[in-house]
């Protein structure tokens, strides 16, 4: 029964890039409709773990893994998993805003079109809904057909979030979504993230501990490929059980 | 004493400034060479061509389809030749673009990285095969094969010309489009896949649209090569000055503007109406290439603008774009049907249509994953076909040419019109031509690049110089030949000589050298320059000691590419420098020489029964030119791997 509340779950997940091990025995449960933050020093494996959930690691040659990853209780590491369908359900926002060199409108409807939607009215409706969902509609509604790359960095990142929302995923993975943005744009995205959890499960990788504290309900601390501690954000930041976590939180290393 | 030193410093300062000015002036001079050349070319074409055009009358010249300059009642209408040029080019593009882009997709996105590393340089190498070698293959193999398999009276047809030109354009199109596709940022790929797109959807939905400007540039480069090509089309199209009847009859012989110039310029009486009409024809050819290049520039600018972001509304609304796409598709399909009707007949067309309809119906019901598999199979076979064509050409020439290669063949002069003896004077003649051309082009080209990149800011002057350079770059090689003849041989009075050939080749390879040198100079970071200038070095000293050494590998690569091009060219030399049979080596630059490409051309077209010698000459030329290109490619890879900043 417990599984029903977990959107994602890993069991003794080990991952290797060639002969280097990047993830060691990771067991994590990502709760539904919450924001979960993954923190830890550079190279600790948090982005790698994130990319396991939508199988983006498939794109890296000689990357191999063992253990299991469950999406709503269903195994997704096997060869028979429909990766294309999986990625539709589990969206991803990247570190650098990466809108396609197309218009704003075309960026948002790219996903639905890829999944076979042709009706122009439906596409228009999805575009509006997604852009509203990403809190960027008001800023771009009068210039939907302008090139997306003419937007500011923060706007581009919200457009990318809108693009992710357009295929109606139930989980959104965010890989340091604010690291290329200024503080004001960052604040906008953070507000957006807290709004998103009404409908979506969000997993966010971040370098910025204040950000993790501000936006997340749960936090996992990773170090050297291991998940050291996972708990509610308040526990992690106020009374962590592990010394490593406390040292990292208080800025003694990392 | 103190005062003295002060004075000497000031005089030093004066001379130093003057020296800098003088140096800057020299480089400005070199930079203007390209502009002056293009003005001279236009001037001479106008001077020699315009009177004839006016005498014949523009409508009669352009729109009359009868070209019989040597009959009792001569007629000088070039309409059929213009149509021939356009048709051959369209056919070549129809063959080269789908195959080229398919292969580029395969190499960039589908093939394993190891395949890419092996095949990419090989395809670049093939871009260097001289056009006369392609023409030779077309003449001895392709036209025979077409004649027998399609049961024609002659295989020298529009189809043969388009196939050969298509194959010639392929390496360029593959290589440049592949660069464009693989330089699309990885982010776009990840973003599309993360949305649940298949790899094929990612390729067609994101990668190709993002690489569109590069792919367009590749097609334009290929198009330019096809329109301006002389030797290969001359050898395989049959050269009948007629308009195919019906117009889509792809098995009809055809004649192009370039081929007419190549054939008739050498035999025409200087000063006759025919002679002037040929210059008028060259003018028309130059205008056509100019229009193609200009429209290409405009299209490219539009594509880039649409991607990088301007507040302008899109060129066409979405629905219009889709309409245009469907119309284009229909036109292409109809064209294909008409063309293939000539080859396979009405029954074949029915079968083809049925297969296409089945495929289309199948595509609608297939899953995305199956579509992806089919698409990958198609691009894989496109690559296989391209590699097969190129390997077949090389294999044919190597296997038939090797028996001819003997010590005697390489070290003796030709006897019995090249049927026996060797090609030593041709090898040496080609070397003389190339060395002379590079010796003149290198200082001028590097100087122009230095002026553009180091001595001046972007402004009207640099725009003019660059435009001149681009124009020169787009000028068909046969036009250089005509210009060399009218200007150097006749006007300057050099006669048909080594020197006239060297200068003509110089002008032709100059744009390549300027462009590659400029790129090399641009890639040297400003911090190096600032470091030197901050130590009190003069600008010239900085360039000489810091910038040029750092840019040397890039400049050298450009130079080698120039050498390769000069060694393989035939058309510019036809009327300026070469003779067919000469027992002795030239003793001065004012004597004509033999050259490998020309020797091959004459053996292939005018000397029956010299089969081994033909293949032997083709092999020597092939090895010489691709060898030069191989050095350039290896050097560039080495330089890329060992960048020091």
CSV table of C-alpha atoms in Angstrom, one decimal, chain B residues 84-86 88-90 92-93 131 165 168-169 220-234 256-262 282 284-286 288-290 292-293 472-481 508 565 569-572 574:
chain,number,residue,atom,x,y,z
B,84,UNK,CA,20.3,22.8,-70.7
B,85,UNK,CA,22.3,24.4,-67.8
B,86,UNK,CA,19.2,24.7,-65.7
B,88,UNK,CA,21.2,19.5,-65.7
B,89,UNK,CA,21.5,21.4,-62.5
B,90,UNK,CA,18.0,20.5,-61.4
B,92,UNK,CA,21.9,16.9,-60.1
B,93,UNK,CA,20.2,18.6,-57.2
B,131,UNK,CA,36.1,17.2,-62.0
B,165,UNK,CA,27.2,16.3,-61.3
B,168,UNK,CA,30.4,15.4,-57.6
B,169,UNK,CA,28.3,17.6,-55.4
B,220,UNK,CA,24.0,26.1,-52.3
B,221,UNK,CA,27.6,25.1,-52.4
B,222,UNK,CA,26.6,21.9,-54.2
B,223,UNK,CA,24.4,24.0,-56.6
B,224,UNK,CA,27.2,26.4,-57.3
B,225,UNK,CA,29.5,23.5,-58.1
B,226,UNK,CA,26.9,22.0,-60.5
B,227,UNK,CA,26.1,25.2,-62.4
B,228,UNK,CA,29.7,26.2,-62.8
B,229,UNK,CA,31.1,22.8,-63.7
B,230,UNK,CA,32.5,22.5,-67.2
B,231,UNK,CA,34.6,19.5,-67.8
B,232,UNK,CA,32.4,16.8,-66.4
B,233,UNK,CA,29.3,17.9,-68.1
B,234,UNK,CA,31.1,18.5,-71.3
B,256,UNK,CA,25.2,23.6,-71.2
B,257,UNK,CA,26.6,27.1,-71.3
B,258,UNK,CA,29.8,26.0,-69.7
B,259,UNK,CA,30.3,23.1,-72.1
B,260,UNK,CA,29.8,25.4,-75.1
B,261,UNK,CA,32.4,27.8,-73.8
B,262,UNK,CA,34.8,24.9,-73.2
B,282,UNK,CA,30.0,33.9,-70.3
B,284,UNK,CA,25.0,35.4,-68.9
B,285,UNK,CA,26.5,32.4,-67.0
B,286,UNK,CA,28.1,34.8,-64.5
B,288,UNK,CA,23.0,33.2,-63.4
B,289,UNK,CA,25.5,32.2,-60.8
B,290,UNK,CA,25.3,35.7,-59.3
B,292,UNK,CA,21.8,32.0,-57.4
B,293,UNK,CA,24.4,33.2,-54.9
B,472,UNK,CA,35.2,35.8,-57.2
B,473,UNK,CA,34.6,32.7,-55.3
B,474,UNK,CA,31.3,32.1,-57.1
B,475,UNK,CA,32.7,32.7,-60.5
B,476,UNK,CA,32.6,29.5,-62.6
B,477,UNK,CA,36.1,28.2,-63.5
B,478,UNK,CA,35.4,28.4,-67.2
B,479,UNK,CA,34.8,32.2,-66.9
B,480,UNK,CA,38.3,32.5,-65.4
B,481,UNK,CA,39.5,30.7,-68.5
B,508,UNK,CA,40.8,31.3,-59.0
B,565,UNK,CA,42.1,22.8,-56.4
B,569,UNK,CA,41.4,22.3,-62.6
B,570,UNK,CA,41.2,22.1,-66.3
B,571,UNK,CA,38.8,24.7,-67.5
B,572,UNK,CA,40.8,27.8,-66.6
B,574,UNK,CA,42.1,25.3,-71.6
